Short mmCIF file of C-alpha atoms and ligand atoms in Angstrom, two decimals:
data_model
loop_
_atom_site.label_atom_id
_atom_site.label_comp_id
_atom_site.label_asym_id
_atom_site.label_seq_id
_atom_site.Cartn_x
_atom_site.Cartn_y
_atom_site.Cartn_z
CA MET P 604 31.81 185.05 119.95
CA SER P 605 28.53 186.29 121.88
CA THR P 606 25.60 187.69 119.58
CA ILE P 607 22.28 187.99 119.09
CA LYS P 608 20.20 188.64 116.68
CA LEU P 609 16.67 190.20 117.11
CA ASN P 610 13.82 188.77 114.36
CA LEU P 611 10.84 191.10 114.66
CA GLU P 612 9.75 188.74 111.39
CA ASN P 613 6.56 187.06 113.51
CA SER P 614 6.06 190.76 115.88
CA GLY P 615 3.77 192.74 113.44
CA VAL P 616 6.00 195.22 114.18
CA TYR P 617 7.69 196.84 110.71
CA GLU P 618 11.44 198.92 109.90
CA LYS P 619 8.35 201.86 109.59
CA ASP P 620 7.25 201.15 112.89
CA ILE P 621 10.01 201.55 114.53
CA LEU P 622 12.48 204.07 112.89
CA LYS P 623 9.19 206.38 113.80
CA TYR P 624 10.91 206.37 117.58
CA SER P 625 14.02 207.45 116.20
CA GLN P 626 14.53 211.08 117.07
CA LYS P 627 13.27 209.74 120.93
CA VAL P 628 15.83 206.73 121.02
CA PHE P 629 18.07 208.72 119.31
CA ASP P 630 17.57 212.13 122.55
CA ILE P 631 17.69 209.15 125.81
CA HIS P 632 20.63 207.06 124.37
CA ASN P 633 22.16 211.13 124.20
CA LYS P 634 20.75 211.71 127.51
CA MET P 635 21.56 208.90 129.02
CA ASN P 636 25.19 209.05 127.67
CA GLU P 637 25.87 212.56 128.90
CA ASN P 638 24.96 211.21 132.92
CA ALA P 639 25.98 207.77 132.66
CA ASP P 640 29.37 208.46 135.05
CA ASN P 641 27.55 210.86 137.44
CA ASN P 642 26.11 209.37 140.87
CA GLU P 643 22.90 210.37 141.31
CA GLU P 644 21.63 208.66 138.18
CA PHE P 645 21.36 205.13 138.32
CA LEU P 646 23.67 204.81 134.83
CA GLY P 647 26.53 203.38 136.34
CA TRP P 648 25.84 200.01 134.97
CA VAL P 649 25.94 201.36 130.80
CA ASN P 650 30.23 201.70 131.36
CA LEU P 651 30.22 198.72 133.84
CA PRO P 652 32.18 196.29 131.88
CA THR P 653 34.44 198.52 130.66
CA LYS P 654 35.08 200.63 134.04
CA TYR P 655 34.45 197.97 135.96
CA ASP P 656 36.34 198.23 140.21
CA LYS P 657 39.49 196.02 139.19
CA LYS P 658 40.26 195.98 143.12
CA GLU P 659 37.25 194.70 143.55
CA PHE P 660 37.03 192.57 140.90
CA GLU P 661 40.69 190.32 142.12
CA LYS P 662 38.73 190.50 145.74
CA ILE P 663 36.18 188.97 144.85
CA ARG P 664 38.16 186.00 142.30
CA GLN P 665 40.13 185.20 145.83
CA ALA P 666 37.12 185.44 148.24
CA ALA P 667 35.26 182.57 145.55
CA GLN P 668 38.67 180.70 145.73
CA LYS P 669 38.28 180.27 149.21
CA ILE P 670 34.71 180.01 150.06
CA ARG P 671 35.76 176.82 147.10
CA LYS P 672 38.22 175.87 149.28
CA ASP P 673 36.76 175.86 152.65
CA SER P 674 33.49 175.45 151.98
CA ASP P 675 30.55 172.33 151.50
CA VAL P 676 27.74 174.99 150.69
CA LEU P 677 27.73 179.18 149.79
CA VAL P 678 23.90 180.17 151.12
CA VAL P 679 23.17 183.26 148.93
CA ILE P 680 21.35 185.41 151.55
CA GLY P 681 19.41 187.98 149.90
CA ILE P 682 15.99 189.35 147.49
CA GLY P 683 14.55 190.49 144.16
CA GLY P 684 17.74 192.63 142.76
CA SER P 685 19.91 191.55 145.79
CA TYR P 686 18.90 187.26 144.65
CA LEU P 687 17.93 187.05 141.47
CA GLY P 688 20.65 188.16 138.90
CA ALA P 689 23.06 185.31 140.38
CA ARG P 690 20.57 182.75 140.27
CA ALA P 691 20.08 183.43 136.89
CA VAL P 692 23.89 183.33 135.73
CA ILE P 693 24.35 179.90 137.99
CA GLU P 694 21.69 178.19 136.70
CA SER P 695 21.81 179.05 133.32
CA LEU P 696 25.56 178.23 133.61
CA THR P 697 26.04 175.16 135.19
CA HIS P 698 24.17 171.95 135.30
CA THR P 699 21.09 171.18 135.72
CA PHE P 700 22.02 168.98 139.04
CA PHE P 701 24.33 171.37 140.22
CA ASN P 702 23.21 170.53 144.14
CA MET P 703 22.86 166.56 143.24
CA ILE P 704 25.67 166.03 141.64
CA PRO P 705 29.22 164.83 142.94
CA VAL P 706 31.19 167.32 144.27
CA GLU P 707 34.22 165.86 141.85
CA LYS P 708 32.14 166.46 139.61
CA ARG P 709 29.94 169.89 140.42
CA LYS P 710 33.92 170.98 141.85
CA ALA P 711 31.96 174.09 143.28
CA PRO P 712 30.56 174.56 146.88
CA LYS P 713 26.32 173.84 146.25
CA ILE P 714 25.17 177.11 145.73
CA LEU P 715 21.59 177.74 148.04
CA TYR P 716 19.55 179.79 148.67
CA ALA P 717 17.87 181.66 151.53
CA GLY P 718 16.56 185.29 152.74
CA ASN P 719 14.17 185.46 149.68
CA ASN P 720 11.13 185.02 151.30
CA LEU P 721 9.45 184.78 155.06
CA SER P 722 8.94 180.98 155.04
CA PRO P 723 9.54 178.86 158.30
CA LYS P 724 9.26 175.14 156.50
CA TYR P 725 11.64 176.39 153.73
CA ILE P 726 14.50 177.75 156.63
CA ASN P 727 13.50 174.61 158.51
CA ASP P 728 14.50 172.10 155.62
CA LEU P 729 17.42 174.49 153.94
CA ILE P 730 18.74 174.36 157.63
CA GLU P 731 18.11 170.09 158.01
CA ALA P 732 19.42 169.63 154.22
CA ILE P 733 23.09 171.55 155.11
CA GLY P 734 23.44 169.56 158.50
CA ASP P 735 27.12 168.85 158.79
CA LEU P 736 27.94 170.46 156.13
CA ASP P 737 30.99 173.05 155.85
CA LEU P 738 29.73 176.66 155.23
CA SER P 739 29.74 180.13 154.49
CA ILE P 740 27.42 182.80 154.13
CA ASN P 741 27.43 185.41 151.49
CA VAL P 742 24.58 188.30 152.45
CA ILE P 743 23.84 190.72 150.12
CA SER P 744 21.71 194.26 150.86
CA LYS P 745 22.35 197.11 149.65
CA SER P 746 19.72 199.16 151.57
CA GLY P 747 21.02 197.06 154.63
CA THR P 748 17.74 197.02 155.78
CA THR P 749 15.71 194.83 153.88
CA THR P 750 13.35 192.61 156.50
CA GLU P 751 13.59 189.23 154.06
CA PRO P 752 17.22 189.03 154.25
CA ALA P 753 17.70 190.85 158.04
CA ILE P 754 16.13 187.57 159.11
CA ALA P 755 17.83 184.97 157.64
CA PHE P 756 21.38 186.36 158.31
CA ARG P 757 20.34 186.38 161.69
CA ILE P 758 19.64 183.01 161.93
CA PHE P 759 22.65 181.90 159.74
CA ARG P 760 24.64 183.83 161.86
CA GLU P 761 24.25 182.07 165.11
CA ILE P 762 24.10 179.01 163.20
CA LEU P 763 27.76 179.40 161.88
CA GLU P 764 28.54 180.93 165.34
CA ASN P 765 27.25 177.99 167.24
CA LYS P 766 29.30 175.21 164.93
CA TYR P 767 32.42 177.30 164.56
CA GLY P 768 32.67 179.93 167.64
CA ILE P 769 32.96 183.78 166.64
CA GLN P 770 36.75 184.43 165.15
CA GLU P 771 36.63 180.96 162.56
CA ALA P 772 32.20 182.27 161.61
CA ARG P 773 33.49 185.62 160.75
CA LYS P 774 35.92 184.43 158.20
CA ARG P 775 32.93 182.35 157.09
CA ILE P 776 30.06 185.47 156.56
CA TYR P 777 30.35 187.86 153.44
CA VAL P 778 28.49 190.85 153.69
CA THR P 779 27.87 192.39 149.87
CA THR P 780 26.55 196.37 150.84
CA ASP P 781 26.65 199.85 150.38
CA LYS P 782 30.04 201.69 150.64
CA SER P 783 28.64 203.45 154.97
CA LYS P 784 25.31 202.81 154.59
CA GLY P 785 23.15 200.70 156.76
CA ALA P 786 22.36 198.20 159.35
CA LEU P 787 24.04 195.93 157.64
CA LYS P 788 27.07 197.89 156.72
CA LYS P 789 27.14 198.96 160.30
CA LEU P 790 27.16 195.32 162.09
CA SER P 791 30.06 194.47 159.16
CA LYS P 792 31.78 197.16 160.55
CA GLU P 793 31.81 196.37 164.27
CA GLU P 794 32.24 191.85 163.84
CA GLU P 795 34.52 192.74 161.20
CA TYR P 796 33.41 190.63 158.18
CA GLU P 797 34.57 190.60 154.50
CA THR P 798 32.78 193.28 152.81
CA PHE P 799 32.29 193.69 149.14
CA VAL P 800 30.84 197.35 148.22
CA ILE P 801 27.61 198.08 145.40
CA PRO P 802 28.17 201.15 143.89
CA ASP P 803 26.13 204.00 144.71
CA ASN P 804 25.09 204.76 140.96
CA ILE P 805 23.52 201.03 140.55
CA GLY P 806 19.88 199.97 141.08
CA GLY P 807 19.10 196.90 142.54
CA ARG P 808 17.73 194.77 139.49
CA TYR P 809 20.53 196.52 137.29
CA SER P 810 23.02 194.70 139.56
CA VAL P 811 23.74 191.56 138.71
CA LEU P 812 27.56 192.35 137.63
CA THR P 813 28.82 194.10 139.99
CA PRO P 814 29.85 192.00 143.33
CA VAL P 815 25.71 191.46 144.36
CA GLY P 816 25.81 188.85 141.16
CA LEU P 817 29.89 188.32 141.05
CA LEU P 818 30.05 186.27 144.20
CA PRO P 819 27.99 183.75 143.96
CA ILE P 820 28.62 183.11 140.66
CA ALA P 821 32.30 183.25 140.66
CA VAL P 822 32.03 180.13 144.09
CA ALA P 823 30.08 178.37 141.39
CA GLY P 824 32.46 177.87 139.61
CA ILE P 825 32.00 180.47 136.22
CA ASP P 826 34.25 182.47 134.96
CA ILE P 827 32.75 186.00 136.18
CA ASP P 828 36.42 187.81 132.64
CA LYS P 829 34.08 185.73 130.14
CA LEU P 830 30.67 187.24 131.94
CA MET P 831 31.89 190.76 131.57
CA TYR P 832 34.21 190.03 128.47
CA GLY P 833 30.35 188.98 127.10
CA ALA P 834 28.99 192.01 128.58
CA ARG P 835 31.52 194.50 127.06
CA LEU P 836 30.55 193.72 123.83
CA ALA P 837 27.23 194.52 124.22
CA GLN P 838 28.61 197.96 125.43
CA GLU P 839 30.38 198.46 122.31
CA LYS P 840 27.80 196.77 120.40
CA TYR P 841 24.74 198.88 121.79
CA ASN P 842 26.21 202.07 122.12
CA ASP P 843 25.11 203.28 118.19
CA ASP P 844 22.91 205.94 118.49
CA ASN P 845 21.44 204.94 115.30
CA LEU P 846 17.96 202.70 116.01
CA LYS P 847 17.83 201.51 112.41
CA TYR P 848 21.27 199.73 113.06
CA ASN P 849 20.87 199.07 117.00
CA ASP P 850 19.07 196.42 117.65
CA CYS P 851 19.06 196.88 120.94
CA TYR P 852 16.72 200.08 121.32
CA LYS P 853 14.87 198.48 118.16
CA TYR P 854 13.73 195.53 120.45
CA ALA P 855 12.78 198.42 123.37
CA VAL P 856 11.13 200.02 120.79
CA ALA P 857 9.22 197.14 119.37
CA ARG P 858 7.70 195.98 122.12
CA ASN P 859 6.68 200.43 123.40
CA VAL P 860 4.69 199.98 119.62
CA LEU P 861 3.08 196.57 121.49
CA TYR P 862 2.31 198.23 123.62
CA GLU P 863 0.08 200.56 121.96
CA ARG P 864 -1.06 197.99 120.09
CA ASN P 865 -2.87 196.47 123.40
CA LYS P 866 -0.90 194.15 123.81
CA LEU P 867 -0.44 194.89 127.53
CA ILE P 868 1.37 191.56 128.31
CA GLU P 869 5.05 190.49 127.52
CA ILE P 870 5.42 186.46 128.18
CA LEU P 871 9.42 185.98 128.69
CA VAL P 872 9.25 181.89 127.22
CA ASN P 873 12.19 179.94 126.65
CA TYR P 874 13.10 176.44 125.91
CA GLU P 875 15.59 175.56 128.20
CA PRO P 876 14.96 174.65 131.71
CA LYS P 877 17.84 176.33 132.95
CA MET P 878 16.64 179.75 131.68
CA HIS P 879 13.64 179.71 134.24
CA TYR P 880 15.49 182.05 137.13
CA PHE P 881 17.45 183.54 133.93
CA THR P 882 13.13 184.31 132.90
CA GLU P 883 12.53 185.44 137.01
CA TRP P 884 14.74 187.71 136.50
CA TRP P 885 14.05 189.37 133.60
CA LYS P 886 10.37 189.91 134.61
CA GLN P 887 12.17 191.79 138.44
CA LEU P 888 14.39 194.09 135.46
CA PHE P 889 10.95 194.68 133.76
CA GLY P 890 7.72 194.48 136.22
CA GLU P 891 10.03 196.56 138.96
CA SER P 892 11.73 198.97 135.79
CA GLU P 893 7.83 200.00 134.10
CA GLY P 894 5.56 199.10 136.73
CA LYS P 895 4.68 203.52 137.58
CA GLU P 896 1.87 205.21 137.30
CA GLU P 897 -0.60 203.15 135.78
CA LYS P 898 1.53 202.04 132.83
CA GLY P 899 3.69 199.76 131.87
CA ILE P 900 3.86 195.87 130.16
CA PHE P 901 2.49 192.94 132.86
CA PRO P 902 6.37 190.93 131.98
CA ALA P 903 5.49 187.00 132.52
CA GLY P 904 7.28 183.88 131.63
CA VAL P 905 7.10 180.32 130.36
CA ASP P 906 9.94 177.20 130.42
CA PHE P 907 8.29 175.74 127.38
CA THR P 908 7.83 173.23 126.47
CA THR P 909 6.63 172.60 129.59
CA ASP P 910 4.43 174.54 130.09
CA LEU P 911 2.48 174.50 126.49
CA HIS P 912 0.54 171.67 128.22
CA SER P 913 0.00 174.23 130.92
CA MET P 914 -0.34 178.66 129.21
CA GLY P 915 0.02 176.92 125.75
CA GLN P 916 -4.30 176.79 125.59
CA TYR P 917 -4.52 180.94 126.83
CA ILE P 918 -1.46 182.04 124.71
CA GLN P 919 -2.58 180.60 121.44
CA GLN P 920 -7.17 180.92 122.25
CA GLY P 921 -6.93 183.39 125.63
CA ARG P 922 -7.40 187.17 125.88
CA ARG P 923 -4.93 188.69 122.19
CA ASP P 924 -3.02 191.58 124.94
CA ILE P 925 -0.55 188.71 125.14
CA PHE P 926 3.05 189.05 122.50
CA GLU P 927 5.77 186.46 123.19
CA THR P 928 9.27 187.13 123.78
CA VAL P 929 11.54 183.80 122.50
CA ILE P 930 14.87 183.12 123.49
CA SER P 931 16.04 180.58 120.71
CA ILE P 932 19.52 178.81 121.81
CA ASN P 933 21.64 177.86 118.05
CA LYS P 934 23.70 175.84 119.80
CA TYR P 935 23.77 173.29 122.69
CA ASN P 936 27.05 171.66 124.03
CA SER P 937 25.08 168.61 124.66
CA ASP P 938 22.56 166.34 122.58
CA ILE P 939 20.59 163.10 122.66
CA THR P 940 20.02 161.04 119.04
CA ILE P 941 16.92 159.06 119.17
CA LYS P 942 17.19 154.89 118.78
CA THR P 943 15.36 152.90 115.98
CA ASP P 944 13.63 150.22 118.44
CA GLY P 945 12.39 146.59 117.01
CA ASP P 946 9.05 146.60 117.69
CA ASN P 947 8.05 150.46 117.41
CA LEU P 948 4.72 149.88 119.76
CA ASP P 949 5.42 154.30 120.85
CA GLY P 950 5.08 154.54 116.65
CA LEU P 951 8.37 156.59 117.90
CA ASN P 952 10.43 155.42 115.29
CA TYR P 953 10.08 158.41 112.57
CA LEU P 954 12.00 160.36 114.65
CA ALA P 955 14.81 157.88 115.27
CA GLY P 956 18.24 158.97 114.29
CA ARG P 957 17.04 162.77 114.96
CA LYS P 958 19.16 164.44 117.98
CA LEU P 959 16.13 165.92 120.61
CA SER P 960 17.62 169.66 120.66
CA TYR P 961 16.41 168.86 116.41
CA VAL P 962 12.59 167.96 118.03
CA ASN P 963 13.06 171.16 120.26
CA GLU P 964 13.71 173.22 117.32
CA LYS P 965 10.44 172.21 115.35
CA ALA P 966 8.50 172.22 118.06
CA MET P 967 9.71 176.14 118.35
CA GLU P 968 9.51 177.21 115.36
CA GLY P 969 5.75 174.75 115.14
CA THR P 970 4.72 176.94 118.70
CA VAL P 971 5.70 180.36 117.03
CA GLU P 972 3.44 179.52 114.08
CA ALA P 973 1.09 178.94 115.96
CA HIS P 974 0.75 181.60 118.46
CA VAL P 975 1.23 183.91 115.38
CA SER P 976 -1.92 182.82 113.68
CA GLY P 977 -3.63 182.89 116.86
CA LEU P 978 -2.45 186.65 117.03
CA CYS P 979 0.27 186.26 119.50
CA PRO P 980 2.77 188.41 118.16
CA ASN P 981 6.76 186.94 118.41
CA ILE P 982 9.72 188.64 118.88
CA ILE P 983 12.11 185.77 118.47
CA LEU P 984 16.00 186.69 120.35
CA GLU P 985 18.16 184.06 118.64
CA MET P 986 21.36 183.39 121.33
CA GLU P 987 24.81 181.92 120.06
CA ASP P 988 24.93 178.97 122.56
CA LEU P 989 24.91 178.97 126.66
CA SER P 990 27.85 180.01 127.71
CA GLU P 991 29.32 183.16 129.56
CA GLU P 992 29.70 185.39 127.35
CA SER P 993 26.40 185.39 125.79
CA ILE P 994 25.02 185.61 128.87
CA GLY P 995 26.44 188.41 130.20
CA HIS P 996 25.52 189.69 126.67
CA LEU P 997 21.73 189.20 127.22
CA ILE P 998 21.93 190.38 131.16
CA TYR P 999 23.88 194.01 129.31
CA PHE P 1000 20.94 194.03 126.25
CA PHE P 1001 18.31 193.37 128.48
CA GLU P 1002 19.20 195.54 130.57
CA LYS P 1003 20.08 198.48 128.51
CA ALA P 1004 17.08 197.39 126.68
CA CYS P 1005 14.77 197.88 129.73
CA ALA P 1006 15.79 201.35 130.86
CA VAL P 1007 15.23 202.43 127.51
CA SER P 1008 11.85 201.41 126.70
CA GLY P 1009 10.97 202.59 130.18
CA GLN P 1010 11.68 206.48 129.58
CA ILE P 1011 9.89 205.64 125.62
CA LEU P 1012 6.83 204.88 127.86
CA GLY P 1013 7.62 207.99 129.96
CA ILE P 1014 8.23 206.21 133.54
CA ASN P 1015 11.57 206.81 135.49
CA PRO P 1016 12.66 203.15 134.75
CA PHE P 1017 15.15 203.38 137.81
CA ASN P 1018 13.19 203.64 141.02
CA GLN P 1019 10.62 201.12 143.38
CA PRO P 1020 8.98 203.47 145.47
CA GLY P 1021 5.21 201.22 145.01
CA VAL P 1022 7.56 198.25 146.61
CA GLU P 1023 7.59 200.41 150.14
CA GLU P 1024 3.42 199.76 150.40
CA TYR P 1025 3.77 196.76 151.54
CA LYS P 1026 6.45 197.30 154.15
CA LYS P 1027 4.56 200.22 155.71
CA ASN P 1028 1.89 197.61 156.16
CA MET P 1029 4.18 194.96 156.94
CA PHE P 1030 6.27 197.15 159.03
CA ARG P 1031 2.63 198.69 161.49
CA LEU P 1032 1.30 194.53 161.59
CA LEU P 1033 4.68 193.92 163.01
CA GLU P 1034 4.97 196.61 165.12
CA LYS P 1035 8.29 198.23 164.12
CA PRO P 1036 9.24 200.72 166.67
CA GLY P 1037 8.36 204.07 164.15
CA TYR P 1038 5.37 202.38 162.35
CA THR P 1039 2.71 201.66 164.73
CA GLU P 1040 1.52 205.22 163.56
O1 PA5 L 1936 15.64 196.04 142.11
C1 PA5 L 1936 15.93 196.08 143.09
O2 PA5 L 1936 16.14 197.72 143.58
C2 PA5 L 1936 14.47 195.52 144.54
O3 PA5 L 1936 14.71 194.86 144.19
C3 PA5 L 1936 15.99 195.40 145.08
O4 PA5 L 1936 16.64 194.56 145.34
C4 PA5 L 1936 14.64 194.50 146.19
O5 PA5 L 1936 14.36 194.71 147.12
C5 PA5 L 1936 16.34 194.11 147.55
O6 PA5 L 1936 17.16 195.47 147.97
P1 PA5 L 1936 18.43 195.33 149.04
O7 PA5 L 1936 18.95 195.05 148.18
O8 PA5 L 1936 18.49 197.14 149.74
O9 PA5 L 1936 17.90 194.16 150.26
#
């Protein structure tokens, strides 16, 4: 069972503060449900776990199988919403050192990423690291025109064509893009690449449970049925229009209550390094959705206990405009017992017989207590385990919370007009036709 328990005990936000938003949330809920299937509204993710395209899903499974058979490496080319979701899920659910362990144990190609930056060093090193290994590419871009993935695709397409010849290269290129628009769609048609469709009414940062995320996730050997099942349970659970009984909506409201109390920064905290990219995905989801019209909570992230030795000082005693949302995982499927040492020169015998997960848990409890007493409110989200179901559930929980939170704030959580500003300048400086004025 994949559930999430919301604990507001350390947040300073009480039931009475939350319930003041009942009518507002009720209205947002109804409007979202009414428009969930409207193609103009970017709400396709709302019913996605029950209404996904089963044929496309089967196609994903088959392509993943082929890639798993004929490739040592899958290069996933994409940026922002066309990259972070897949990486978040893959890193949360696979071996911490996935790409380093022997293939017999990994039972999947290495998953490497490109097109998410413009560093020549990164691309050259990636090419060197791949060397002679057999590879396939999944290029993902909804618009089909984003510069970073477009450049990376041009480079890797050439590598594939030189290595395998044009015909075989075509069979190793998988394109995930719009059903009809964009340069990538046009190119795929001409070259007859296998393509996957990003539904019109699902924006990049809400698209992890579409082919955008699912193809690379399936190639990594993750059970995409279970992932969707977890999301489906969340879809049912968080469809209650009564705020009192809907933890997803309560989280959305609690954030806004804290924001009104001048808590302007939310830090997502994890105690599991495998969740690092999940936090990156969450930062993009909330940052790009809410940061508009000079409003919005600034989403940040830390990996504890690592960052207790860097950001911990600031969180404890710096400006008091921060709150934390802590992801706590109840059950680990891996543990270590600390042994007794005869000499005890390191003074650790007081922990002998304890599990490392227990020490991690106490670190979390101690930190929550310290930060709360330092006037940094803490929201705690308890997850049962790190499984496909739980991650699917958490993805849906945050997507819906983000949509509701943004609407409470009074902005449109589904557009990203600000992202265009840097692009216009960059294109002018690069003398792209049409941008020279
Ligand atoms: O969430 C979003 O919409 C963005 O982050 C996009 O995913 C990102 O800009 C990449 O766009 P595209 O998929 O069109 O290449």
